[in-house]
CSV table of C-alpha atoms and ligand atoms in Angstrom, one decimal:
chain,number,residue,atom,x,y,z
J,1,UNK,CA,14.2,-9.6,16.1
J,2,UNK,CA,10.4,-10.5,14.8
J,3,UNK,CA,7.5,-8.4,14.0
J,4,UNK,CA,4.2,-9.5,15.1
J,5,UNK,CA,0.5,-7.1,13.9
J,6,UNK,CA,-2.2,-8.6,15.3
J,7,UNK,CA,-4.9,-7.6,14.1
J,8,UNK,CA,-8.8,-5.9,15.5
J,9,UNK,CA,-10.3,-9.8,16.2
J,10,UNK,CA,-7.0,-10.8,17.8
J,11,UNK,CA,-7.7,-7.8,20.0
J,12,UNK,CA,-11.4,-7.8,20.1
J,13,UNK,CA,-12.0,-9.3,23.7
J,14,UNK,CA,-10.4,-9.8,27.0
J,15,UNK,CA,-10.0,-13.6,25.8
J,16,UNK,CA,-8.5,-12.8,22.6
J,17,UNK,CA,-5.9,-10.1,24.7
J,18,UNK,CA,-5.6,-13.2,26.9
J,19,UNK,CA,-4.7,-15.3,24.3
J,20,UNK,CA,-2.5,-13.3,22.3
J,21,UNK,CA,-0.3,-12.1,25.9
J,22,UNK,CA,0.2,-15.4,26.5
J,23,UNK,CA,1.2,-16.4,22.6
J,24,UNK,CA,3.4,-13.9,22.8
J,25,UNK,CA,5.0,-14.5,26.1
J,26,UNK,CA,5.1,-18.4,26.1
J,27,UNK,CA,7.4,-17.6,22.5
J,28,UNK,CA,10.7,-19.0,22.7
J,29,UNK,CA,12.4,-16.1,20.5
J,30,UNK,CA,12.7,-13.1,22.7
J,31,UNK,CA,12.9,-10.0,22.2
J,32,UNK,CA,9.6,-9.5,19.8
J,33,UNK,CA,8.1,-6.5,18.5
J,34,UNK,CA,4.2,-6.7,18.7
J,35,UNK,CA,2.2,-4.5,16.8
J,36,UNK,CA,-1.5,-3.9,17.8
J,37,UNK,CA,-4.9,-2.8,16.1
J,38,UNK,CA,-7.3,-1.3,18.1
J,39,UNK,CA,-10.2,-3.3,19.2
J,40,UNK,CA,-12.3,-4.4,16.6
J,41,UNK,CA,-15.3,-2.4,16.2
J,42,UNK,CA,-13.6,0.6,18.1
J,43,UNK,CA,-11.8,2.4,15.0
J,44,UNK,CA,-15.5,2.6,13.8
J,45,UNK,CA,-17.1,3.6,17.1
J,46,UNK,CA,-14.3,6.2,16.7
J,47,UNK,CA,-15.2,7.8,12.8
J,48,UNK,CA,-18.8,7.5,14.6
J,49,UNK,CA,-18.4,9.9,17.0
J,50,UNK,CA,-16.5,12.5,14.8
J,51,UNK,CA,-19.3,12.1,12.1
J,52,UNK,CA,-21.9,13.0,14.9
J,53,UNK,CA,-19.6,16.2,15.8
J,54,UNK,CA,-18.6,17.4,12.6
J,55,UNK,CA,-22.5,17.4,12.5
J,56,UNK,CA,-22.8,19.6,15.7
J,57,UNK,CA,-24.7,16.2,17.3
J,58,UNK,CA,-23.2,16.6,21.0
J,59,UNK,CA,-26.1,14.3,22.1
J,60,UNK,CA,-25.4,11.3,18.6
J,61,UNK,CA,-21.4,11.6,19.7
J,62,UNK,CA,-21.8,11.4,23.7
J,63,UNK,CA,-24.4,8.3,23.9
J,64,UNK,CA,-21.5,6.1,21.5
J,65,UNK,CA,-18.9,7.7,23.8
J,66,UNK,CA,-21.1,6.8,26.3
J,67,UNK,CA,-21.9,3.2,25.1
J,68,UNK,CA,-18.0,2.4,24.4
J,69,UNK,CA,-16.6,3.7,27.8
J,70,UNK,CA,-19.5,1.1,29.4
J,71,UNK,CA,-18.1,-1.5,27.1
J,72,UNK,CA,-14.1,-1.0,28.2
J,73,UNK,CA,-14.7,-0.7,31.8
J,74,UNK,CA,-16.6,-4.0,31.0
J,75,UNK,CA,-12.8,-5.4,29.3
J,76,UNK,CA,-10.8,-4.1,31.7
J,77,UNK,CA,-12.6,-6.4,35.0
J,78,UNK,CA,-12.4,-9.5,32.6
J,79,UNK,CA,-8.8,-8.9,31.7
J,80,UNK,CA,-6.9,-8.0,34.7
J,81,UNK,CA,-7.2,-9.9,38.2
J,82,UNK,CA,-5.4,-8.1,40.6
J,83,UNK,CA,-6.5,-4.7,42.3
J,84,UNK,CA,-3.2,-2.8,41.2
J,85,UNK,CA,-3.8,-3.4,37.6
J,86,UNK,CA,-7.7,-3.3,38.1
J,87,UNK,CA,-7.2,0.4,39.3
J,88,UNK,CA,-4.7,1.7,36.9
J,89,UNK,CA,-6.8,0.7,33.7
J,90,UNK,CA,-9.7,1.8,34.9
J,91,UNK,CA,-7.8,5.2,35.6
J,92,UNK,CA,-6.4,5.1,32.0
J,93,UNK,CA,-9.9,4.4,30.7
J,94,UNK,CA,-11.7,7.3,32.3
J,95,UNK,CA,-8.8,9.5,31.1
J,96,UNK,CA,-9.1,8.3,27.5
J,97,UNK,CA,-13.2,9.0,27.6
J,98,UNK,CA,-12.7,12.2,29.2
J,99,UNK,CA,-10.5,13.2,26.6
J,100,UNK,CA,-12.9,12.1,24.4
J,101,UNK,CA,-15.6,14.0,25.4
J,102,UNK,CA,-13.2,17.2,25.5
J,103,UNK,CA,-14.0,17.2,21.9
J,104,UNK,CA,-17.7,17.7,22.3
J,105,UNK,CA,-17.2,21.0,23.3
J,106,UNK,CA,-15.0,22.5,20.3
J,107,UNK,CA,-14.8,23.5,17.0
J,108,UNK,CA,-14.9,20.4,14.8
J,109,UNK,CA,-12.3,19.7,12.0
J,110,UNK,CA,-10.2,17.1,10.7
J,111,UNK,CA,-7.0,17.5,13.0
J,112,UNK,CA,-9.7,17.3,16.3
J,113,UNK,CA,-10.6,13.6,14.3
J,114,UNK,CA,-7.5,12.6,13.6
J,115,UNK,CA,-6.9,12.6,17.4
J,116,UNK,CA,-9.8,11.0,18.1
J,117,UNK,CA,-9.7,7.8,15.3
J,118,UNK,CA,-6.0,7.5,17.1
J,119,UNK,CA,-7.5,6.3,20.6
J,120,UNK,CA,-8.0,3.1,19.3
J,121,UNK,CA,-4.3,1.4,18.9
J,122,UNK,CA,-3.4,4.3,22.3
J,123,UNK,CA,-5.8,2.1,24.3
J,124,UNK,CA,-5.1,-0.9,22.9
J,125,UNK,CA,-1.6,-1.1,23.3
J,126,UNK,CA,-1.9,0.4,26.8
J,127,UNK,CA,-4.5,-2.4,28.3
J,128,UNK,CA,-2.2,-5.0,26.8
J,129,UNK,CA,1.0,-3.8,28.3
J,130,UNK,CA,-1.1,-3.4,31.3
J,131,UNK,CA,-1.3,-7.1,31.0
J,132,UNK,CA,1.7,-8.5,29.9
J,133,UNK,CA,2.8,-6.3,33.5
J,134,UNK,CA,0.4,-7.8,35.1
J,135,UNK,CA,1.7,-11.2,34.1
J,136,UNK,CA,5.3,-11.1,35.4
J,137,UNK,CA,6.4,-10.1,31.5
J,138,UNK,CA,9.5,-7.7,31.0
J,139,UNK,CA,7.5,-5.5,28.5
J,140,UNK,CA,7.1,-2.0,27.4
J,141,UNK,CA,5.1,0.6,25.4
J,142,UNK,CA,6.7,2.8,22.9
J,143,UNK,CA,3.9,5.3,21.4
J,144,UNK,CA,3.7,5.1,17.5
J,145,UNK,CA,3.9,8.8,17.3
J,146,UNK,CA,7.0,9.0,18.8
J,147,UNK,CA,8.8,7.2,15.4
J,148,UNK,CA,6.4,6.9,12.5
J,149,UNK,CA,6.0,10.2,10.4
J,150,UNK,CA,4.7,11.0,6.9
J,151,UNK,CA,5.6,13.1,4.7
J,152,UNK,CA,4.2,16.0,2.8
J,153,UNK,CA,3.0,13.2,-0.3
J,154,UNK,CA,1.3,11.8,2.7
J,155,UNK,CA,4.2,8.9,2.3
J,156,UNK,CA,5.8,7.2,5.0
J,157,UNK,CA,9.3,8.4,5.7
J,158,UNK,CA,11.6,5.6,6.4
J,159,UNK,CA,14.5,7.1,6.7
J,160,UNK,CA,13.3,9.1,9.7
J,161,UNK,CA,11.2,5.7,11.3
J,162,UNK,CA,14.5,4.4,11.0
J,163,UNK,CA,16.7,6.8,12.4
J,164,UNK,CA,14.3,7.6,15.4
J,165,UNK,CA,13.4,3.9,16.5
J,166,UNK,CA,16.8,3.0,16.6
J,167,UNK,CA,17.4,5.5,19.0
J,168,UNK,CA,13.9,4.9,21.2
J,169,UNK,CA,15.3,1.1,20.8
J,170,UNK,CA,18.6,1.8,22.1
J,171,UNK,CA,16.9,4.0,25.0
J,172,UNK,CA,15.2,0.9,26.2
J,173,UNK,CA,17.0,-2.2,26.0
J,174,UNK,CA,16.4,-5.2,27.9
J,175,UNK,CA,12.7,-5.9,27.3
J,176,UNK,CA,11.5,-8.8,25.9
J,177,UNK,CA,8.4,-7.6,24.1
J,178,UNK,CA,7.9,-4.1,22.8
J,179,UNK,CA,4.2,-3.3,22.0
J,180,UNK,CA,3.7,0.1,19.4
J,181,UNK,CA,0.5,0.8,17.8
J,182,UNK,CA,-0.6,0.5,14.3
J,183,UNK,CA,-2.3,2.4,12.1
J,184,UNK,CA,-1.2,6.3,13.7
J,185,UNK,CA,1.8,8.2,12.8
J,186,UNK,CA,2.5,12.1,12.8
J,187,UNK,CA,2.4,14.0,9.4
J,188,UNK,CA,5.3,16.5,8.7
J,189,UNK,CA,3.6,19.4,10.4
J,190,UNK,CA,3.6,16.8,13.5
J,191,UNK,CA,0.0,16.3,14.0
J,192,UNK,CA,-1.5,12.9,14.9
J,193,UNK,CA,-2.6,11.3,11.9
J,194,UNK,CA,-3.6,7.7,10.3
J,195,UNK,CA,-1.9,5.3,7.5
J,196,UNK,CA,-5.7,4.5,6.0
J,197,UNK,CA,-7.9,2.0,7.3
J,198,UNK,CA,-7.0,-1.5,8.0
J,199,UNK,CA,-3.3,0.4,8.0
J,200,UNK,CA,-1.5,-1.0,11.2
J,201,UNK,CA,-0.7,-3.9,8.4
J,202,UNK,CA,1.3,-0.7,6.8
J,203,UNK,CA,3.1,0.0,10.3
J,204,UNK,CA,4.0,-4.1,11.0
J,205,UNK,CA,5.7,-3.9,7.4
J,206,UNK,CA,7.5,-0.8,7.8
J,207,UNK,CA,8.8,-1.4,11.2
J,208,UNK,CA,9.7,-4.4,10.5
J,209,UNK,CA,11.9,-2.8,7.3
J,210,UNK,CA,13.4,-0.1,9.8
J,211,UNK,CA,14.3,-2.5,12.5
J,212,UNK,CA,15.5,-4.8,10.7
J,213,UNK,CA,13.1,-8.0,11.3
J,214,UNK,CA,13.9,-11.3,10.4
J,215,UNK,CA,10.7,-12.0,10.1
J,216,UNK,CA,7.1,-10.1,9.8
J,217,UNK,CA,4.1,-11.6,10.7
J,218,UNK,CA,0.4,-11.2,10.5
J,219,UNK,CA,-1.5,-12.1,12.7
J,220,UNK,CA,-5.9,-12.3,11.8
J,221,UNK,CA,-9.0,-14.4,11.7
J,222,UNK,CA,-8.2,-16.8,9.5
J,223,UNK,CA,-5.1,-19.2,8.4
J,224,UNK,CA,-3.5,-16.8,5.6
J,225,UNK,CA,-4.1,-16.0,2.5
J,226,UNK,CA,-7.3,-18.3,0.5
J,227,UNK,CA,-7.1,-18.6,-3.4
J,228,UNK,CA,-10.4,-16.5,-3.4
J,229,UNK,CA,-12.6,-14.3,-1.0
J,230,UNK,CA,-13.9,-16.3,1.2
J,231,UNK,CA,-16.6,-13.7,2.1
J,232,UNK,CA,-17.7,-14.3,-1.5
J,233,UNK,CA,-16.9,-17.7,-2.5
J,234,UNK,CA,-17.5,-21.2,-1.0
J,235,UNK,CA,-14.7,-23.6,-0.9
J,236,UNK,CA,-11.2,-22.4,-0.5
J,237,UNK,CA,-8.5,-22.9,0.4
J,238,UNK,CA,-5.3,-21.5,2.1
J,239,UNK,CA,-2.3,-20.6,0.1
J,240,UNK,CA,1.2,-21.9,1.5
J,241,UNK,CA,3.3,-19.5,-0.5
J,242,UNK,CA,3.3,-16.3,-1.8
J,243,UNK,CA,6.2,-14.3,-3.7
J,244,UNK,CA,6.0,-10.5,-2.8
J,245,UNK,CA,4.8,-9.7,-6.5
J,246,UNK,CA,1.8,-11.7,-6.2
J,247,UNK,CA,0.8,-10.7,-2.7
J,248,UNK,CA,1.5,-7.4,-3.6
J,249,UNK,CA,-0.8,-7.7,-6.4
J,250,UNK,CA,-3.6,-9.4,-4.7
J,251,UNK,CA,-3.6,-6.8,-1.6
J,252,UNK,CA,-3.6,-4.1,-4.0
J,253,UNK,CA,-6.4,-6.1,-6.0
J,254,UNK,CA,-8.8,-6.1,-2.9
J,255,UNK,CA,-7.5,-9.6,-0.9
J,256,UNK,CA,-8.7,-7.9,2.4
J,257,UNK,CA,-6.1,-9.9,5.0
J,258,UNK,CA,-3.3,-7.6,3.7
J,259,UNK,CA,-3.2,-3.5,4.0
J,260,UNK,CA,-2.6,-2.7,-0.2
J,261,UNK,CA,0.8,-1.4,1.0
J,262,UNK,CA,1.6,-3.4,3.3
J,263,UNK,CA,4.2,-5.4,1.2
J,264,UNK,CA,6.6,-3.2,-0.5
J,265,UNK,CA,8.5,-2.5,2.4
J,266,UNK,CA,9.3,-5.6,3.2
J,267,UNK,CA,9.7,-6.7,-0.3
J,268,UNK,CA,12.4,-3.6,-0.5
J,269,UNK,CA,14.1,-4.9,2.6
J,270,UNK,CA,13.4,-8.9,1.9
J,271,UNK,CA,11.9,-9.7,5.1
J,272,UNK,CA,9.7,-12.3,4.5
J,273,UNK,CA,6.1,-11.8,5.8
J,274,UNK,CA,4.0,-14.5,7.6
J,275,UNK,CA,0.0,-14.7,7.3
J,276,UNK,CA,-1.0,-16.9,10.7
J,277,UNK,CA,-4.1,-17.4,12.3
J,278,UNK,CA,-4.1,-16.1,15.9
J,279,UNK,CA,-7.2,-18.6,16.7
J,280,UNK,CA,-5.6,-21.6,15.3
J,281,UNK,CA,-1.6,-20.7,15.9
J,282,UNK,CA,-0.8,-24.7,14.6
J,283,UNK,CA,-2.6,-23.5,11.2
J,284,UNK,CA,0.4,-23.4,8.7
J,285,UNK,CA,-0.3,-20.3,7.1
J,286,UNK,CA,0.9,-17.9,4.4
J,287,UNK,CA,4.4,-17.1,3.8
J,288,UNK,CA,5.7,-14.4,1.4
J,289,UNK,CA,8.7,-14.2,0.1
J,290,UNK,CA,11.3,-14.4,-2.8
J,291,UNK,CA,10.2,-18.0,-4.2
J,292,UNK,CA,8.2,-18.0,-7.2
J,293,UNK,CA,6.9,-20.8,-8.3
J,294,UNK,CA,6.7,-21.6,-12.0
J,295,UNK,CA,3.7,-21.3,-14.0
J,296,UNK,CA,1.4,-21.4,-10.9
J,297,UNK,CA,-1.8,-19.4,-10.9
J,298,UNK,CA,-2.4,-19.1,-7.2
J,299,UNK,CA,-5.6,-16.9,-6.0
J,300,UNK,CA,-8.1,-14.5,-7.2
J,301,UNK,CA,-9.2,-11.1,-5.6
J,302,UNK,CA,-11.5,-8.5,-6.6
J,303,UNK,CA,-11.5,-4.7,-6.4
J,304,UNK,CA,-14.9,-2.9,-5.5
J,305,UNK,CA,-16.4,0.2,-6.0
J,306,UNK,CA,-15.0,1.0,-9.1
J,307,UNK,CA,-15.6,3.1,-12.3
J,308,UNK,CA,-15.0,2.7,-15.8
J,309,UNK,CA,-14.3,6.0,-18.1
J,310,UNK,CA,-14.1,5.6,-21.8
J,311,UNK,CA,-13.2,8.6,-24.5
J,312,UNK,CA,-13.7,7.9,-28.0
J,313,UNK,CA,-12.1,10.8,-30.1
J,314,UNK,CA,-11.0,11.0,-34.0
J,315,UNK,CA,-8.4,9.4,-35.1
J,316,UNK,CA,-6.7,13.2,-35.8
J,317,UNK,CA,-6.8,13.4,-32.0
J,318,UNK,CA,-5.2,10.6,-31.4
J,319,UNK,CA,-1.7,12.1,-32.7
J,320,UNK,CA,1.7,11.6,-29.8
J,321,UNK,CA,0.6,13.2,-26.9
J,322,UNK,CA,-2.9,12.0,-26.6
J,323,UNK,CA,-2.9,10.1,-23.8
J,324,UNK,CA,-0.5,12.3,-22.0
J,325,UNK,CA,-3.2,14.9,-22.0
J,326,UNK,CA,-5.8,12.4,-20.5
J,327,UNK,CA,-3.2,11.1,-17.4
J,328,UNK,CA,-2.6,14.8,-17.0
J,329,UNK,CA,-6.0,15.7,-16.7
J,330,UNK,CA,-6.4,12.4,-13.7
J,331,UNK,CA,-2.9,13.8,-12.1
J,332,UNK,CA,-4.1,17.1,-11.7
J,333,UNK,CA,-6.9,15.4,-9.6
J,334,UNK,CA,-4.8,12.7,-7.7
J,335,UNK,CA,-6.8,10.4,-9.2
J,336,UNK,CA,-5.0,7.2,-10.0
J,337,UNK,CA,-5.9,5.0,-12.8
J,338,UNK,CA,-6.2,1.2,-11.9
J,339,UNK,CA,-6.7,-0.6,-15.5
J,340,UNK,CA,-6.2,0.8,-18.8
J,341,UNK,CA,-7.1,-0.5,-22.4
J,342,UNK,CA,-6.7,1.3,-25.6
J,343,UNK,CA,-7.7,1.1,-29.4
J,344,UNK,CA,-7.4,2.8,-32.5
J,345,UNK,CA,-10.7,4.8,-31.6
J,346,UNK,CA,-10.5,5.0,-27.9
J,347,UNK,CA,-9.5,4.8,-24.8
J,348,UNK,CA,-11.0,2.9,-21.0
J,349,UNK,CA,-9.3,3.5,-17.5
J,350,UNK,CA,-11.1,2.9,-14.4
J,351,UNK,CA,-10.4,4.9,-10.7
J,352,UNK,CA,-11.8,3.5,-7.9
J,353,UNK,CA,-11.5,7.4,-5.9
J,354,UNK,CA,-14.1,9.2,-7.9
J,355,UNK,CA,-14.1,12.3,-5.7
J,356,UNK,CA,-13.4,14.1,-8.8
J,357,UNK,CA,-15.5,11.5,-10.9
J,358,UNK,CA,-17.2,15.0,-12.8
J,359,UNK,CA,-14.6,17.6,-12.7
J,360,UNK,CA,-12.7,14.9,-15.0
J,361,UNK,CA,-15.4,14.0,-17.4
J,362,UNK,CA,-15.8,17.9,-17.9
J,363,UNK,CA,-12.4,17.9,-19.1
J,364,UNK,CA,-12.0,15.0,-20.7
J,365,UNK,CA,-14.7,16.1,-23.0
J,366,UNK,CA,-12.4,18.3,-25.0
J,367,UNK,CA,-10.8,15.2,-26.0
J,368,UNK,CA,-13.7,13.2,-27.6
J,369,UNK,CA,-16.9,11.5,-26.2
J,370,UNK,CA,-17.2,10.3,-22.9
J,371,UNK,CA,-19.1,7.7,-21.3
J,372,UNK,CA,-18.9,6.3,-17.8
J,373,UNK,CA,-19.9,3.3,-16.5
J,374,UNK,CA,-20.1,3.3,-12.7
J,375,UNK,CA,-20.8,0.0,-10.3
J,376,UNK,CA,-18.3,-2.2,-11.4
J,377,UNK,CA,-15.5,-3.7,-10.0
J,378,UNK,CA,-11.6,-5.6,-11.1
J,379,UNK,CA,-11.5,-9.6,-11.2
J,380,UNK,CA,-7.9,-10.2,-10.7
J,381,UNK,CA,-6.4,-13.4,-11.3
J,382,UNK,CA,-3.0,-13.9,-10.0
J,383,UNK,CA,0.1,-16.3,-10.0
J,384,UNK,CA,3.1,-16.6,-12.4
J,385,UNK,CA,1.1,-15.5,-15.3
J,386,UNK,CA,4.8,-14.6,-17.4
J,387,UNK,CA,3.6,-14.3,-21.0
J,388,UNK,CA,5.7,-17.6,-22.7
J,389,UNK,CA,3.5,-19.7,-20.1
J,390,UNK,CA,1.1,-21.0,-22.2
J,391,UNK,CA,-2.8,-22.5,-21.8
J,392,UNK,CA,-3.7,-20.2,-18.6
J,393,UNK,CA,-5.2,-16.9,-20.8
J,394,UNK,CA,-7.6,-19.9,-22.1
J,395,UNK,CA,-7.9,-22.0,-18.7
J,396,UNK,CA,-9.0,-18.4,-16.9
J,397,UNK,CA,-11.7,-16.3,-20.1
J,398,UNK,CA,-13.3,-20.2,-20.3
J,399,UNK,CA,-14.0,-19.7,-16.8
J,400,UNK,CA,-15.1,-16.0,-17.3
J,401,UNK,CA,-17.4,-17.0,-20.5
J,402,UNK,CA,-20.5,-16.4,-18.6
J,403,UNK,CA,-19.6,-13.0,-17.6
J,404,UNK,CA,-20.0,-9.7,-19.7
J,405,UNK,CA,-16.7,-8.0,-19.3
J,406,UNK,CA,-15.8,-4.5,-20.1
J,407,UNK,CA,-12.2,-4.3,-20.1
J,408,UNK,CA,-9.5,-7.1,-20.0
J,409,UNK,CA,-6.1,-6.3,-19.3
J,410,UNK,CA,-3.0,-8.5,-19.2
J,411,UNK,CA,0.7,-8.0,-19.9
J,412,UNK,CA,1.2,-4.5,-17.0
J,413,UNK,CA,3.4,-7.5,-15.2
J,414,UNK,CA,4.0,-11.1,-15.1
J,415,UNK,CA,1.4,-11.4,-12.4
J,416,UNK,CA,-2.1,-10.5,-13.2
J,417,UNK,CA,-4.5,-10.7,-15.5
J,418,UNK,CA,-7.7,-8.3,-14.9
J,419,UNK,CA,-11.2,-8.1,-15.8
J,420,UNK,CA,-13.3,-5.1,-15.4
J,421,UNK,CA,-16.9,-6.7,-14.5
J,422,UNK,CA,-20.4,-5.1,-13.4
J,423,UNK,CA,-20.1,-5.5,-9.6
J,424,UNK,CA,-23.8,-8.0,-9.5
J,425,UNK,CA,-21.2,-10.3,-11.4
J,426,UNK,CA,-18.8,-10.7,-8.9
J,427,UNK,CA,-19.9,-13.3,-6.5
J,428,UNK,CA,-20.6,-15.1,-9.8
J,429,UNK,CA,-17.1,-14.7,-11.6
J,430,UNK,CA,-15.4,-15.4,-8.6
J,431,UNK,CA,-17.1,-18.5,-7.6
J,432,UNK,CA,-16.4,-19.5,-11.3
J,433,UNK,CA,-13.3,-18.8,-11.3
J,434,UNK,CA,-12.2,-20.9,-8.0
J,435,UNK,CA,-14.4,-23.8,-9.5
J,436,UNK,CA,-12.4,-24.0,-12.7
J,437,UNK,CA,-8.5,-22.8,-11.6
J,438,UNK,CA,-8.8,-24.9,-8.3
J,439,UNK,CA,-11.6,-27.0,-7.4
J,440,UNK,CA,-11.5,-29.1,-10.7
Q,1,ADP,P1,-7.3,-7.6,10.6
Q,1,ADP,O1,-8.4,-7.2,11.2
Q,1,ADP,O2,-6.6,-8.6,11.5
Q,1,ADP,O3,-6.9,-6.8,9.9
Q,1,ADP,P2,-9.2,-7.9,8.2
Q,1,ADP,O4,-10.5,-8.3,8.7
Q,1,ADP,O5,-7.8,-6.9,7.9
Q,1,ADP,O6,-8.3,-8.6,9.5
Q,1,ADP,O7,-8.5,-9.3,7.2
Q,1,ADP,C1,-8.8,-10.4,7.7
Q,1,ADP,C2,-10.1,-10.9,6.6
Q,1,ADP,O8,-9.9,-10.4,5.1
Q,1,ADP,C3,-10.9,-12.4,6.8
Q,1,ADP,O9,-11.4,-12.5,8.0
Q,1,ADP,C4,-11.3,-12.3,5.3
Q,1,ADP,O10,-12.4,-12.2,5.7
Q,1,ADP,C5,-10.9,-11.3,4.1
Q,1,ADP,N1,-10.0,-12.1,3.4
Q,1,ADP,C6,-10.7,-11.0,2.1
Q,1,ADP,N2,-10.0,-11.9,1.2
Q,1,ADP,C7,-9.1,-12.9,1.6
Q,1,ADP,C8,-8.2,-13.6,1.0
Q,1,ADP,N3,-8.2,-13.9,-0.4
Q,1,ADP,N4,-7.7,-14.5,1.8
Q,1,ADP,C9,-8.0,-14.6,3.4
Q,1,ADP,N5,-8.7,-13.5,4.0
Q,1,ADP,C10,-9.0,-12.9,3.2
Q,2,LIG,N1,-7.9,-0.2,13.5
Q,2,LIG,C1,-7.8,1.0,12.2
Q,2,LIG,C2,-9.0,0.1,11.3
Q,2,LIG,O1,-9.7,-0.1,11.5
Q,2,LIG,C3,-6.5,0.3,11.6
Q,2,LIG,C4,-6.3,-1.5,11.3
Q,2,LIG,O2,-7.4,-2.0,12.5
Q,2,LIG,O3,-5.7,-1.7,10.5
Q,2,LIG,O4,-9.1,0.7,9.9
Q,3,MG,MG1,-6.4,-5.6,7.8
């Protein structure tokens, strides 16, 4: 069986939903398992509603709810052609929005927020199921809340998922299309939760690994992973093949097409991931698998909102255990370190979660002089950069020659070389890397 995940823009309008449905229905390999995001813009609106409710601004929340409901009523009119399904879908939408309105009366906490945010995927999957059924397709909706669960560390519980999904699949045999929600799950306490923004990719990969599927397809609004960020760089091209490690580095370092955690489950299960364009299904897209093309630089990505922290210390303090003490401070505030460089007198690190920056800096001051640089970004070059391959460093540095560089990191893996630069230099750096590495 194959898993197909359709992102927000792929199901972003009735017209797009119809296109997805017809593609899924005409697929020659049934059954298929499809994972859907919320229609584009919906999760943002649900977060906006929650933000109003946190501030006890009921009028603000009601206005967003009303606008969203108006939009969905229109979608129902456009999507379904029979009175039977129009009536069913209108009733479903009415219940959903009454449910959203019920939160405007009560105490509002993150528990209520998670329930509100989950409705985007619940709505899109119900609408798609009705549409497939209206068109005579043997489809069934499986609630992700019945099998997708995170543990006490907020990590997906793959063991639970495998067990539960296998029971659910046995109870629902004989369908051509299985549908479920991306993004949403239950946490270790059984409450409704989610896998973080963009997490539907992660859902698809986890389900693919649990089934196990033959292939995991991520359908989006672009023809695969490009060799640089098309939002900032002119002339980028789709890459036809990536190794799992290369794809994981690119996703982690900002290639938005893939959620940072999406590659791991597929990689461990050895299931290829294919990135495809819903607007252009004939385009080849990108296959992510175990193959590694020797000595090839594949792509560039950038990760935003990075802060650099430097601790300069006297030589004495640089004795055994110094780095451990530094790392323990970051660990105690659950703040992961992205990049690290060391010298005899100091250590520089970068983080992307600044929630506890002040506390971390205060504690680090015990060990030396601390300097913080904000508004930075990591630019990362990915490919087969095994250290015995020669020449790639010169090429990459040549592309970066006009950019002030705060940190360089290479050697942590065979697949990337990263630079920490000012956010204001990001676009220039990405363009120059594309010009030198790919467009010459
Ligand atoms: P979806 O809603 O389908 O999950 P996303 O918006 O999360 O889609 O991801 C697709 C977008 O990722 C593309 O429209 C593109 O602008 C952006 N993107 C960023 N970097 C890359 C890259 N290297 N290759 C392809 N797309 C990228
Ligand atoms: N709907 C969620 C979001 O907008 C999850 C996803 O689309 O992957 O972040
Ligand atoms: Mg996405």
